[in-house]
Short mmCIF file of C-alpha atoms and ligand atoms in Angstrom, two decimals:
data_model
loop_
_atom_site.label_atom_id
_atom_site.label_comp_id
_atom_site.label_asym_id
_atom_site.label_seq_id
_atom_site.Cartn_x
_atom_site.Cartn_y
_atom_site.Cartn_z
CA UNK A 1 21.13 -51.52 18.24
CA UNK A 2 22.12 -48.32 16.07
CA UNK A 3 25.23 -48.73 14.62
CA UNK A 4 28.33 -45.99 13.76
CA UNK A 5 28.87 -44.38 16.87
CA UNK A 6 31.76 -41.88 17.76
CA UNK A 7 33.41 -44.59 19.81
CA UNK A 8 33.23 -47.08 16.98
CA UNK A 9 30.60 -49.35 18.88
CA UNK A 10 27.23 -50.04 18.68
CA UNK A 11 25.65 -48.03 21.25
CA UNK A 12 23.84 -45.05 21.60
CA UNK A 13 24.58 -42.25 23.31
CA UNK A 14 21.37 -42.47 25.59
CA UNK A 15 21.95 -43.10 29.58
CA UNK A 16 19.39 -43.98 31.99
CA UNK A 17 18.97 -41.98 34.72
CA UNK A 18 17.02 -43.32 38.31
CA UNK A 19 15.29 -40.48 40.48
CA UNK A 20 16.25 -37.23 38.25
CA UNK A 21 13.26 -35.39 39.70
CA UNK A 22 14.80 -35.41 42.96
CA UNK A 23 17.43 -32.81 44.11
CA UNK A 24 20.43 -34.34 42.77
CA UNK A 25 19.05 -36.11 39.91
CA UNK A 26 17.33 -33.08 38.28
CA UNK A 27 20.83 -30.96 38.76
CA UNK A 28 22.65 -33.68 37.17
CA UNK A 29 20.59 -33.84 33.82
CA UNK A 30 20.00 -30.04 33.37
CA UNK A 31 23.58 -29.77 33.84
CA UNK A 32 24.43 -32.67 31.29
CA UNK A 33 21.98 -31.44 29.09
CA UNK A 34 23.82 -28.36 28.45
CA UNK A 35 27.07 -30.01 28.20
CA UNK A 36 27.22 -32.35 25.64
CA UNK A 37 24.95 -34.72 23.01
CA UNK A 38 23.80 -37.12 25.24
CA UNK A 39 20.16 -38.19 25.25
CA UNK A 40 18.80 -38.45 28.90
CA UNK A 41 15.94 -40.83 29.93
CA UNK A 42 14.54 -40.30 33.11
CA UNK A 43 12.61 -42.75 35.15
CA UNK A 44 11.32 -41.42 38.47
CA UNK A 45 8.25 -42.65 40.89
CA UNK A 46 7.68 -39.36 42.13
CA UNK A 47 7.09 -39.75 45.76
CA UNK A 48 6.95 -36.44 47.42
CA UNK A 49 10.68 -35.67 46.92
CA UNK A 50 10.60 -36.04 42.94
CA UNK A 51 9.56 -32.71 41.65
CA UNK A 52 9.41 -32.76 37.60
CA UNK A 53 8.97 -28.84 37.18
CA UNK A 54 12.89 -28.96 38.27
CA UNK A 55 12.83 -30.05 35.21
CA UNK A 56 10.53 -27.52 33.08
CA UNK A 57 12.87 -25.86 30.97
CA UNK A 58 13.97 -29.21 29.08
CA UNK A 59 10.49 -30.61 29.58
CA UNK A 60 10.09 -30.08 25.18
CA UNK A 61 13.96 -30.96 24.39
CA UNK A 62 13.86 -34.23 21.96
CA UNK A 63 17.01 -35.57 24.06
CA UNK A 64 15.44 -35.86 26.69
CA UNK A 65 12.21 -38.12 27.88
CA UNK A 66 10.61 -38.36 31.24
CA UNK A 67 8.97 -42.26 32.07
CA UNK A 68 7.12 -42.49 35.44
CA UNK A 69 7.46 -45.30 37.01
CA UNK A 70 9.50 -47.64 39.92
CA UNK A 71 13.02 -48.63 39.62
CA UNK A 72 11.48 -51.94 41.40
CA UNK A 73 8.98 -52.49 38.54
CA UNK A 74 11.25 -54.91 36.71
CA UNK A 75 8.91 -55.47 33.39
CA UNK A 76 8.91 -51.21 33.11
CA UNK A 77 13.02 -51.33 33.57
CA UNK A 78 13.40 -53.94 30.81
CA UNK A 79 10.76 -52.56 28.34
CA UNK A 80 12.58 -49.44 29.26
CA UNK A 81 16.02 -50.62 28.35
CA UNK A 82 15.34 -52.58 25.35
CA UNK A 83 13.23 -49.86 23.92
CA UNK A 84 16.62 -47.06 24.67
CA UNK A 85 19.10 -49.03 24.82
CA UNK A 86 21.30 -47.31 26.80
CA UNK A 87 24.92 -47.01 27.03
CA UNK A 88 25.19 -46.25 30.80
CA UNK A 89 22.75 -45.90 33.84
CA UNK A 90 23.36 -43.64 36.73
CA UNK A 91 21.11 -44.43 39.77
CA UNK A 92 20.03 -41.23 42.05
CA UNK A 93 16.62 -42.95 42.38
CA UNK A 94 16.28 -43.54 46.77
CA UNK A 95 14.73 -42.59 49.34
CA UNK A 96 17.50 -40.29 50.89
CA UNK A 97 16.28 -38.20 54.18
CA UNK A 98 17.64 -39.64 57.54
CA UNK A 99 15.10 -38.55 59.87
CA UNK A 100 12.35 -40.56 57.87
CA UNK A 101 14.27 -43.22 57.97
CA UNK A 102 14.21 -43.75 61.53
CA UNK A 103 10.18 -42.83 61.55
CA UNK A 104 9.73 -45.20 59.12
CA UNK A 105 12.45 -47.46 57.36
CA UNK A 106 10.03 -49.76 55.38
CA UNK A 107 10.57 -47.67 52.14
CA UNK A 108 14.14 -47.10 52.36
CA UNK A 109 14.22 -51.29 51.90
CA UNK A 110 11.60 -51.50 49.56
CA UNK A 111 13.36 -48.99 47.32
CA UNK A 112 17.27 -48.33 48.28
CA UNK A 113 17.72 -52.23 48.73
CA UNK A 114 14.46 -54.33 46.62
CA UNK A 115 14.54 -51.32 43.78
CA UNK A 116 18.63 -51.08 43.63
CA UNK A 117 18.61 -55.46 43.27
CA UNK A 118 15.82 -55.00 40.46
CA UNK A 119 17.52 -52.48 38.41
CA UNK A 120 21.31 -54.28 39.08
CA UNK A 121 19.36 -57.74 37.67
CA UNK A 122 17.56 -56.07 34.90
CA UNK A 123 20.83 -54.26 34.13
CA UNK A 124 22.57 -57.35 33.96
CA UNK A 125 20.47 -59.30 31.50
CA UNK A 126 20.46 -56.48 28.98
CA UNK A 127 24.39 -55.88 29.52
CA UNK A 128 24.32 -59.82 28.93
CA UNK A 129 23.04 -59.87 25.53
CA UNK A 130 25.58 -57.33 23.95
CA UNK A 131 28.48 -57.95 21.72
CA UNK A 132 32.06 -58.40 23.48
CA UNK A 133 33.18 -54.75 22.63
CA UNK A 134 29.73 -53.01 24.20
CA UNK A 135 29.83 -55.33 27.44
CA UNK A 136 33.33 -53.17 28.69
CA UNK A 137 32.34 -50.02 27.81
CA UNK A 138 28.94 -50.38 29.54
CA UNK A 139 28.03 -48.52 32.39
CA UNK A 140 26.12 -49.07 35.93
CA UNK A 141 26.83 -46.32 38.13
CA UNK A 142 25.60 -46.09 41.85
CA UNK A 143 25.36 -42.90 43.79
CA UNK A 144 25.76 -43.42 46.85
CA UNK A 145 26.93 -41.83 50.28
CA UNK A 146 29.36 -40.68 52.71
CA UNK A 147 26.92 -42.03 55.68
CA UNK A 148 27.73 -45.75 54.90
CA UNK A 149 31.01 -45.31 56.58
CA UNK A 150 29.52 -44.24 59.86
CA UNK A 151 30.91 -41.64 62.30
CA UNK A 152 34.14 -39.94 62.94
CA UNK A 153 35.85 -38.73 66.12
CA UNK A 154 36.95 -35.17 65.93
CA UNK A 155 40.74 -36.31 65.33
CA UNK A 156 39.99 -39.08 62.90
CA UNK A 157 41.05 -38.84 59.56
CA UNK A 158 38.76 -38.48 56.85
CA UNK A 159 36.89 -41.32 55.17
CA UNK A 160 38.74 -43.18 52.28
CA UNK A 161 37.22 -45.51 49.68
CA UNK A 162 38.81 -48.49 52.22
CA UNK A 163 37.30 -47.43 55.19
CA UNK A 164 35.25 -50.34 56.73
CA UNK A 165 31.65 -49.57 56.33
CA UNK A 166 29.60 -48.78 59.77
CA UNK A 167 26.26 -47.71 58.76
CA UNK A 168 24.31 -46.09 62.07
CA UNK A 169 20.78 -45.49 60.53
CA UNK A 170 18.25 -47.36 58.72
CA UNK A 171 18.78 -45.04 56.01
CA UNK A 172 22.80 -45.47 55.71
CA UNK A 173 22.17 -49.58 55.96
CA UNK A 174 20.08 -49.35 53.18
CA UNK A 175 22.71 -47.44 51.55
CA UNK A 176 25.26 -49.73 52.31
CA UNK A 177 23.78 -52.59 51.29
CA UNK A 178 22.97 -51.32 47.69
CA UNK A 179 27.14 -50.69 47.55
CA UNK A 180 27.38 -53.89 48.53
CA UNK A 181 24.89 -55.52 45.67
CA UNK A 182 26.30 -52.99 43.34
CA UNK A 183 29.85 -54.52 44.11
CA UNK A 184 28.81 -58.21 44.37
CA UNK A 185 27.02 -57.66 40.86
CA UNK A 186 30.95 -56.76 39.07
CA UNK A 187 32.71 -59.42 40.94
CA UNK A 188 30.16 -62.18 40.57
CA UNK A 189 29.27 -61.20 37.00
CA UNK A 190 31.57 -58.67 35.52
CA UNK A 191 29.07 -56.14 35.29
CA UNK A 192 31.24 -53.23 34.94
CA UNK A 193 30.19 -50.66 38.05
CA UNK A 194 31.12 -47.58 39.34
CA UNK A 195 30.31 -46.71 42.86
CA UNK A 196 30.45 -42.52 44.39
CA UNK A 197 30.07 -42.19 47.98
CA UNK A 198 29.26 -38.42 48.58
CA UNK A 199 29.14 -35.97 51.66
CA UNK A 200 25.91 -33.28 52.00
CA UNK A 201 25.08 -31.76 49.08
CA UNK A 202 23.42 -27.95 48.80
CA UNK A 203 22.19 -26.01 46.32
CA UNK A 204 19.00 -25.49 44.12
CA UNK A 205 16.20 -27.96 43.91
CA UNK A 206 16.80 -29.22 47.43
CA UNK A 207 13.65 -30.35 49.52
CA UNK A 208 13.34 -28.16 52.10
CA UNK A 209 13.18 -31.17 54.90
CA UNK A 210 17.31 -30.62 54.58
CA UNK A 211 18.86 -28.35 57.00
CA UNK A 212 19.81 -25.73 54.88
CA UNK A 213 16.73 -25.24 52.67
CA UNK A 214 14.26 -25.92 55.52
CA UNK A 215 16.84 -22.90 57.63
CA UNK A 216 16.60 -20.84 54.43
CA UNK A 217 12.55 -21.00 54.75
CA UNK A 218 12.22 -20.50 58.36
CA UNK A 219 14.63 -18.18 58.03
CA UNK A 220 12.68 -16.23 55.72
CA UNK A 221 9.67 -16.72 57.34
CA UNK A 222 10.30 -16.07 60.85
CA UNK A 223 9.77 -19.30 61.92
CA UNK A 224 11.78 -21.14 64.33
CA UNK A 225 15.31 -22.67 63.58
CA UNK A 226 15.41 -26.27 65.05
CA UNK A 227 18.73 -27.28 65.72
CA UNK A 228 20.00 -31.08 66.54
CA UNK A 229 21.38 -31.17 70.21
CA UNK A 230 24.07 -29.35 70.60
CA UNK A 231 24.79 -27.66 66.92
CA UNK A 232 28.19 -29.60 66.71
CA UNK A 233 27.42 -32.47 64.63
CA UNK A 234 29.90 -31.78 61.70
CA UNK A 235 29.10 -32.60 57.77
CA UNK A 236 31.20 -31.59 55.02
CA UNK A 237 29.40 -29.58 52.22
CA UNK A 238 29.51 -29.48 48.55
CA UNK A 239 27.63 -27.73 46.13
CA UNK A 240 25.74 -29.81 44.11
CA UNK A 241 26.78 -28.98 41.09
CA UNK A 242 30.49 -29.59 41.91
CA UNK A 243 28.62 -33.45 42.69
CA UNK A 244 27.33 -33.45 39.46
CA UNK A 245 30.21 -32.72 37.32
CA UNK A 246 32.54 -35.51 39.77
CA UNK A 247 29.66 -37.93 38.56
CA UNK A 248 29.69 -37.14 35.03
CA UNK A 249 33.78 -37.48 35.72
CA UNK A 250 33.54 -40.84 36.93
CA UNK A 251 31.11 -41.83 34.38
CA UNK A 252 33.54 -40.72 31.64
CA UNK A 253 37.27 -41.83 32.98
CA UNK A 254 36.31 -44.07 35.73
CA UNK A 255 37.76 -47.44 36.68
CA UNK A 256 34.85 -49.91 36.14
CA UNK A 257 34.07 -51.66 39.45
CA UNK A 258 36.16 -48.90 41.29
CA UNK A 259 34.38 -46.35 44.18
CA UNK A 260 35.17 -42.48 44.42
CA UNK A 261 34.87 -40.86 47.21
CA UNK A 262 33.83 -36.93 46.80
CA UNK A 263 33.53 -34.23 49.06
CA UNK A 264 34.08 -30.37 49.59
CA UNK A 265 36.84 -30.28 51.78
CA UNK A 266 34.64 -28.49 53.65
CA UNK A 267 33.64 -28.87 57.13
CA UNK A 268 31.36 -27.39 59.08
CA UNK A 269 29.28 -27.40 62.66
CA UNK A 270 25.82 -27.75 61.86
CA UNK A 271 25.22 -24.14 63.88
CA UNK A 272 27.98 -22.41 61.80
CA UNK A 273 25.94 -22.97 58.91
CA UNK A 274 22.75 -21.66 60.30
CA UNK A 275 24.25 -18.81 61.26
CA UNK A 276 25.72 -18.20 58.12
CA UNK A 277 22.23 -18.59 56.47
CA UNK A 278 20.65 -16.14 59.19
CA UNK A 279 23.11 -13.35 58.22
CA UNK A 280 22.69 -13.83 54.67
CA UNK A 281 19.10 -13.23 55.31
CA UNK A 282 19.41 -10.76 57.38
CA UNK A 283 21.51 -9.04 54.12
CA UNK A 284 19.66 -9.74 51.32
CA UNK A 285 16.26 -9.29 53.18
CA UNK A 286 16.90 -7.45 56.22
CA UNK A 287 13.76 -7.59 58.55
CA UNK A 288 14.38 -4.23 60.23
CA UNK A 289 13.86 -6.52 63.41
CA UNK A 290 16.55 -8.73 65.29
CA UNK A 291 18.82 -10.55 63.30
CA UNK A 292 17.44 -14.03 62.32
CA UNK A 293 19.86 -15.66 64.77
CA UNK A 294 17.65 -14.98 67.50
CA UNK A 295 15.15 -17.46 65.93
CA UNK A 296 17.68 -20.46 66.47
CA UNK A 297 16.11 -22.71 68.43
CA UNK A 298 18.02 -25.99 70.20
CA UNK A 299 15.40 -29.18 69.72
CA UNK A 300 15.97 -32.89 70.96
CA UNK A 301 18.66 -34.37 68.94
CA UNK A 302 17.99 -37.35 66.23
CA UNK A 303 18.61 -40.65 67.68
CA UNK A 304 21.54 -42.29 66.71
CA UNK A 305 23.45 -38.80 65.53
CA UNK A 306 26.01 -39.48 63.57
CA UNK A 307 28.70 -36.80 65.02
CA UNK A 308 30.82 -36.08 62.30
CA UNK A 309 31.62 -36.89 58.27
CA UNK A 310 34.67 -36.23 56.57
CA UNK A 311 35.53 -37.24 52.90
CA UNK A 312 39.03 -37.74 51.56
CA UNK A 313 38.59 -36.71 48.06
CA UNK A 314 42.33 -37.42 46.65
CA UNK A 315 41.85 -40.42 44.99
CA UNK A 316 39.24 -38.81 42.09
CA UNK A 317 41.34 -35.86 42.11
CA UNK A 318 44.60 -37.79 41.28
CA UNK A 319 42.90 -40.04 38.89
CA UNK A 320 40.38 -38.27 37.46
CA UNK A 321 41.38 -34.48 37.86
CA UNK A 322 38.54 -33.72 39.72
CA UNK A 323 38.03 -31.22 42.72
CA UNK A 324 35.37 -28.76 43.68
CA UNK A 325 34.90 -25.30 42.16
CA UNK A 326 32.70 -23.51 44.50
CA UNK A 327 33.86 -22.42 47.77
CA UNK A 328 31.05 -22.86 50.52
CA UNK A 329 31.13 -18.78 50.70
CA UNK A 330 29.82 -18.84 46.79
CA UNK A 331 27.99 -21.62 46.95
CA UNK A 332 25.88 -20.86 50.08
CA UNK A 333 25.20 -17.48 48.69
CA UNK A 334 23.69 -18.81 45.22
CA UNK A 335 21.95 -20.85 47.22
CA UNK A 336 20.05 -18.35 49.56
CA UNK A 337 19.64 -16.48 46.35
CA UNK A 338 17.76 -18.96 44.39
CA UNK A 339 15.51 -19.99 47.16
CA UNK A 340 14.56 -16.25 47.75
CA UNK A 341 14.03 -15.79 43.89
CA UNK A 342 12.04 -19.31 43.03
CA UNK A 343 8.80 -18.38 45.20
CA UNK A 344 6.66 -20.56 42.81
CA UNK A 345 8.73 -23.51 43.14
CA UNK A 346 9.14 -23.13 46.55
CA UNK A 347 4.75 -22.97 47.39
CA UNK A 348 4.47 -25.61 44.88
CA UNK A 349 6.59 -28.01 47.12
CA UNK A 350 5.81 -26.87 50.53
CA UNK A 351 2.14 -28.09 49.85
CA UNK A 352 0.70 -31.08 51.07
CA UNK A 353 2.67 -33.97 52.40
CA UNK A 354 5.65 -31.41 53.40
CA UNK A 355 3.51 -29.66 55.96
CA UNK A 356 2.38 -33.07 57.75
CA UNK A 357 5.97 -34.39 57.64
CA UNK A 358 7.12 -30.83 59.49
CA UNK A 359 3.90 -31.17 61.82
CA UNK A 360 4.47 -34.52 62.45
CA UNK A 361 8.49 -34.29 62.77
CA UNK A 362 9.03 -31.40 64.80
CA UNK A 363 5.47 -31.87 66.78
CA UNK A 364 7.89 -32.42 69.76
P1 NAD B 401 15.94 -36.84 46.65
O1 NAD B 401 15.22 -37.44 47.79
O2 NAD B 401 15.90 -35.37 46.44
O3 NAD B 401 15.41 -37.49 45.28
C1 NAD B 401 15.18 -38.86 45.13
C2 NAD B 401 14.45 -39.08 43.81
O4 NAD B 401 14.26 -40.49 43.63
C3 NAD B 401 13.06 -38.43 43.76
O5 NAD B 401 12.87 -37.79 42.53
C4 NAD B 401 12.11 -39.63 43.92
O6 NAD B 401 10.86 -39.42 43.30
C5 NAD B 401 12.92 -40.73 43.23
N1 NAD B 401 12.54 -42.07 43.70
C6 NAD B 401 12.39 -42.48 44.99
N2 NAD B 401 12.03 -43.78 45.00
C7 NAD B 401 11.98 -44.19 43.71
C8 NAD B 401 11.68 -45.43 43.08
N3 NAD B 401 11.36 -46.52 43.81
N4 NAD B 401 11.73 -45.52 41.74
C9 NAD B 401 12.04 -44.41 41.00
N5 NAD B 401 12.31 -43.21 41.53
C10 NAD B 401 12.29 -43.10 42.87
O7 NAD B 401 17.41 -37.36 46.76
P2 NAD B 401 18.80 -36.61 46.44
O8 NAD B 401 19.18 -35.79 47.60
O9 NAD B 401 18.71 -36.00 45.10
O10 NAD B 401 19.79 -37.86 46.40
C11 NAD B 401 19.99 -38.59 45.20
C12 NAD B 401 20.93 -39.74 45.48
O11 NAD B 401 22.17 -39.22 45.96
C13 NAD B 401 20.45 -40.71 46.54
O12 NAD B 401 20.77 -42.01 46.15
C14 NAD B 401 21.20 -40.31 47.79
O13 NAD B 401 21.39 -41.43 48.63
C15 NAD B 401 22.50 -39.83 47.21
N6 NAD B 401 23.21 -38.80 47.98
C16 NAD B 401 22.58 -37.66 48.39
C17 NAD B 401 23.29 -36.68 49.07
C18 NAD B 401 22.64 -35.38 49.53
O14 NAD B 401 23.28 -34.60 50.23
N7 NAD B 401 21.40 -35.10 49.16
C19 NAD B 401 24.65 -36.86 49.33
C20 NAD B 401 25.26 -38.05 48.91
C21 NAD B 401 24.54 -39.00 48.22
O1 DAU B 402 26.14 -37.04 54.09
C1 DAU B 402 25.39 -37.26 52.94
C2 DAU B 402 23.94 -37.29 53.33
O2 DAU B 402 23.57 -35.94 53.60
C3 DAU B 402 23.04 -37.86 52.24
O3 DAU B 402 23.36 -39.21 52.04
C4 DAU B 402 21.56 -37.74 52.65
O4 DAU B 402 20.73 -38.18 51.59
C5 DAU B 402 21.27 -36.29 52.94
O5 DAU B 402 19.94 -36.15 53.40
C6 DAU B 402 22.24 -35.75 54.00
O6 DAU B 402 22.01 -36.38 55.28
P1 DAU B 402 22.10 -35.57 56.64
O7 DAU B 402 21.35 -36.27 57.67
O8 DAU B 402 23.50 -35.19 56.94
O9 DAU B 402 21.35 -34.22 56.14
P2 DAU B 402 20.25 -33.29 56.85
O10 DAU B 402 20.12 -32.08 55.98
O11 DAU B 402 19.01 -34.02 57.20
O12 DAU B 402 20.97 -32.86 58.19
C7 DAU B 402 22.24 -32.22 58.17
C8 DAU B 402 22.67 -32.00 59.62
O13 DAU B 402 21.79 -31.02 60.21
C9 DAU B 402 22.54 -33.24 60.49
O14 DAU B 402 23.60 -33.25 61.42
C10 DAU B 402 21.21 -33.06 61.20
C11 DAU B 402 21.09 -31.56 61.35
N1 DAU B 402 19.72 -31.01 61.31
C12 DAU B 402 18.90 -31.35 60.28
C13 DAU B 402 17.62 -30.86 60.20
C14 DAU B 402 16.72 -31.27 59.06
C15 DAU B 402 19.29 -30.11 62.30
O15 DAU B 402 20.05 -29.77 63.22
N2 DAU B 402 18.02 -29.63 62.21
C16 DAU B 402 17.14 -29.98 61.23
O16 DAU B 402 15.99 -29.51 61.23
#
């Protein structure tokens, strides 16, 4: 290991990151890229949600390196880690869309539970071989999910970090059970983790399978707006940068082995937020036709609909000063904005295996 860091160990200032081509992932390193020294690996599959022209503008920046490959390919983690030894790794890498889960779950195993176990064991037998003062300051940090804790009644009080877990589809078990390796791995070993359970993220970069990019696109288009049942399943929205900076937060000041709950203190019905994306359209591009509301369109709900998430966010903001900076009025704006203005990006990813999932998925 290099010697003479800032902190007066031996580590580098190099993290790992899982899955930064993805929407999250690729927000989180531009944004940490532009905010301090750190050098950023990246190791991403790149199934059809990992997108590595989200990453373009750094693609040339000697902090930061791209390797393609699977979290669950444990002889590419370890050649990976001994070759950077990192100081932390923060894992985006999953498969993270609910309504493939339930078409077809066998990935969500194979790479939210299999790929999380991998990386946790190769993780462990590299943080195994440093010296005493490296081993605390190590990181493993998990992102995970406000879906783990299951469903709320409209009078229930928001999730806290000791709710009891109730996962309701394949993809929130899959979810859950990586928090649960990820926890079994500091109390069993002392592997020192930190675990962030989110609510719904927005903002640029999003696959547009996700309500609001896919309602920004129809929107746009002209095309139908499928809504879930009734329009009053309730998620609380944050913009993902907000996310980004709570994780880099947590990775600085956080508790090892504690979780942090985030959120935007922001609820919504699932049809308030479509209608706010209609009349942004209908501003920023008017169509000289109806207003895009007319092209909302009520479709058979998903099984298993979670009703409503909620996300009590005091405990980061109390310990680690943390609280969102957009309001959803801001934040939903930029976003309708960018996807309007990033044309390229947006044909590049609505190729291919996007139009049979949307054939396939809404074929009903
Ligand atoms: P995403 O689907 O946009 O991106 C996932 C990324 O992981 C992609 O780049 C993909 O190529 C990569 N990946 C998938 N399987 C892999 C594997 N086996 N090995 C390596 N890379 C792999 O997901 P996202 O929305 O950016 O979510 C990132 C993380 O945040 C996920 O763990 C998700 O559960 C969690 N999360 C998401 C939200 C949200 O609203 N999107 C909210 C809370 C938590
Ligand atoms: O809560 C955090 C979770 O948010 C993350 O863990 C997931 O990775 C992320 O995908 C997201 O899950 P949701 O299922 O909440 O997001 P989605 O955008 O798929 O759906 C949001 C709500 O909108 C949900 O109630 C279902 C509804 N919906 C979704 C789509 C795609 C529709 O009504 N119509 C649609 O076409």
């Amino acid at each position: 290991m290099e010697s003479g860091s800032a902190d007066g160990t031996n580590m580098r200032d190099t993290i790992l990151v899982t899955g930064g081509c993805g929407f999250i992932g690729s927000n989180f390193i531009l944004q940490r890229m532009q905010a301090d020294a750190t050098s950023v690996v990246n190791l991403d599959k790149l199934t059809y949600a990992g997108n590595p022209r989200n990453l373009e503008s750094i693609a040339n920046n000697g902090r930061y390196e791209f390797v393609h490959g699977d979290i669950g390919d444990r002889t590419a983690v370890r050649q990976l880690l001994t070759r950077h030894e990192p100081r932390a790794i923060v894992h985006f890498a999953a498969e993270s869309h609910v309504d493939r889960s339930i078409h077809g779950p066998d990935d969500f195993i194979r790479t939210n539970v299999d790929g999380t176990f991998a990386l946790l064991e190769e993780a462990r037998a590299y943080w195994s071989g440093f010296p005493e003062q490296d081993r605390q300051r190590f990181r493993f940090l998990h992102v995970s999910t406000d879906e783990v804790y299951g469903s709320l009644g409209p009078n229930d009080p928001p999730f806290r970090e000791t709710t009891q877990y109730a996962p309701n589809s394949p993809y929130a078990a899959s979810k859950a059970a990586s928090d649960h390796l990820v926890r079994a791995y500091h109390h069993t070993y002392g592997l020192p983790t930190l675990t962030t359970n989110c609510s719904n993220n927005y903002g640029p970069f999003q696959f547009p399978e996700k309500l609001i990019p896919l309602m920004i696109l129809h929107a746009r288009d002209g095309k139908p707006l499928p809504v879930y049942g009734d329009g009053k399943n309730v998620r609380d929205w944050l913009y993902v940068e907000d996310h980004c900076e709570a994780i880099a937060a947590v990775l600085r000041n956080g508790r090892a082995s504690e979780t942090y709950n985030i959120g935007g203190w922001n609820e919504k019905p699932n049809i308030e937020i479509v209608e706010t994306v209609c009349d942004l359209l209908d501003e920023m591009t008017p169509s000289g036709k109806d207003s895009r509301r007319s092209l909302i369109t009520f479709v058979k709900d998903r099984p298993g609909h979670d009703r409503r998430y909620a996300m009590d966010g005091r405990k980061i903001e109390r310990e680690l000063g943390w609280k969102p900076k957009e309001t959803f009025e801001s934040g939903i704006r930029k976003t309708v904005r960018w996807y309007l203005e990033h044309e390229e990006w947006v044909r590049d990813v609505t190729s291919g295996g996007y139009r049979q999932w949307i054939a396939m998925h809404y074929s009903s």
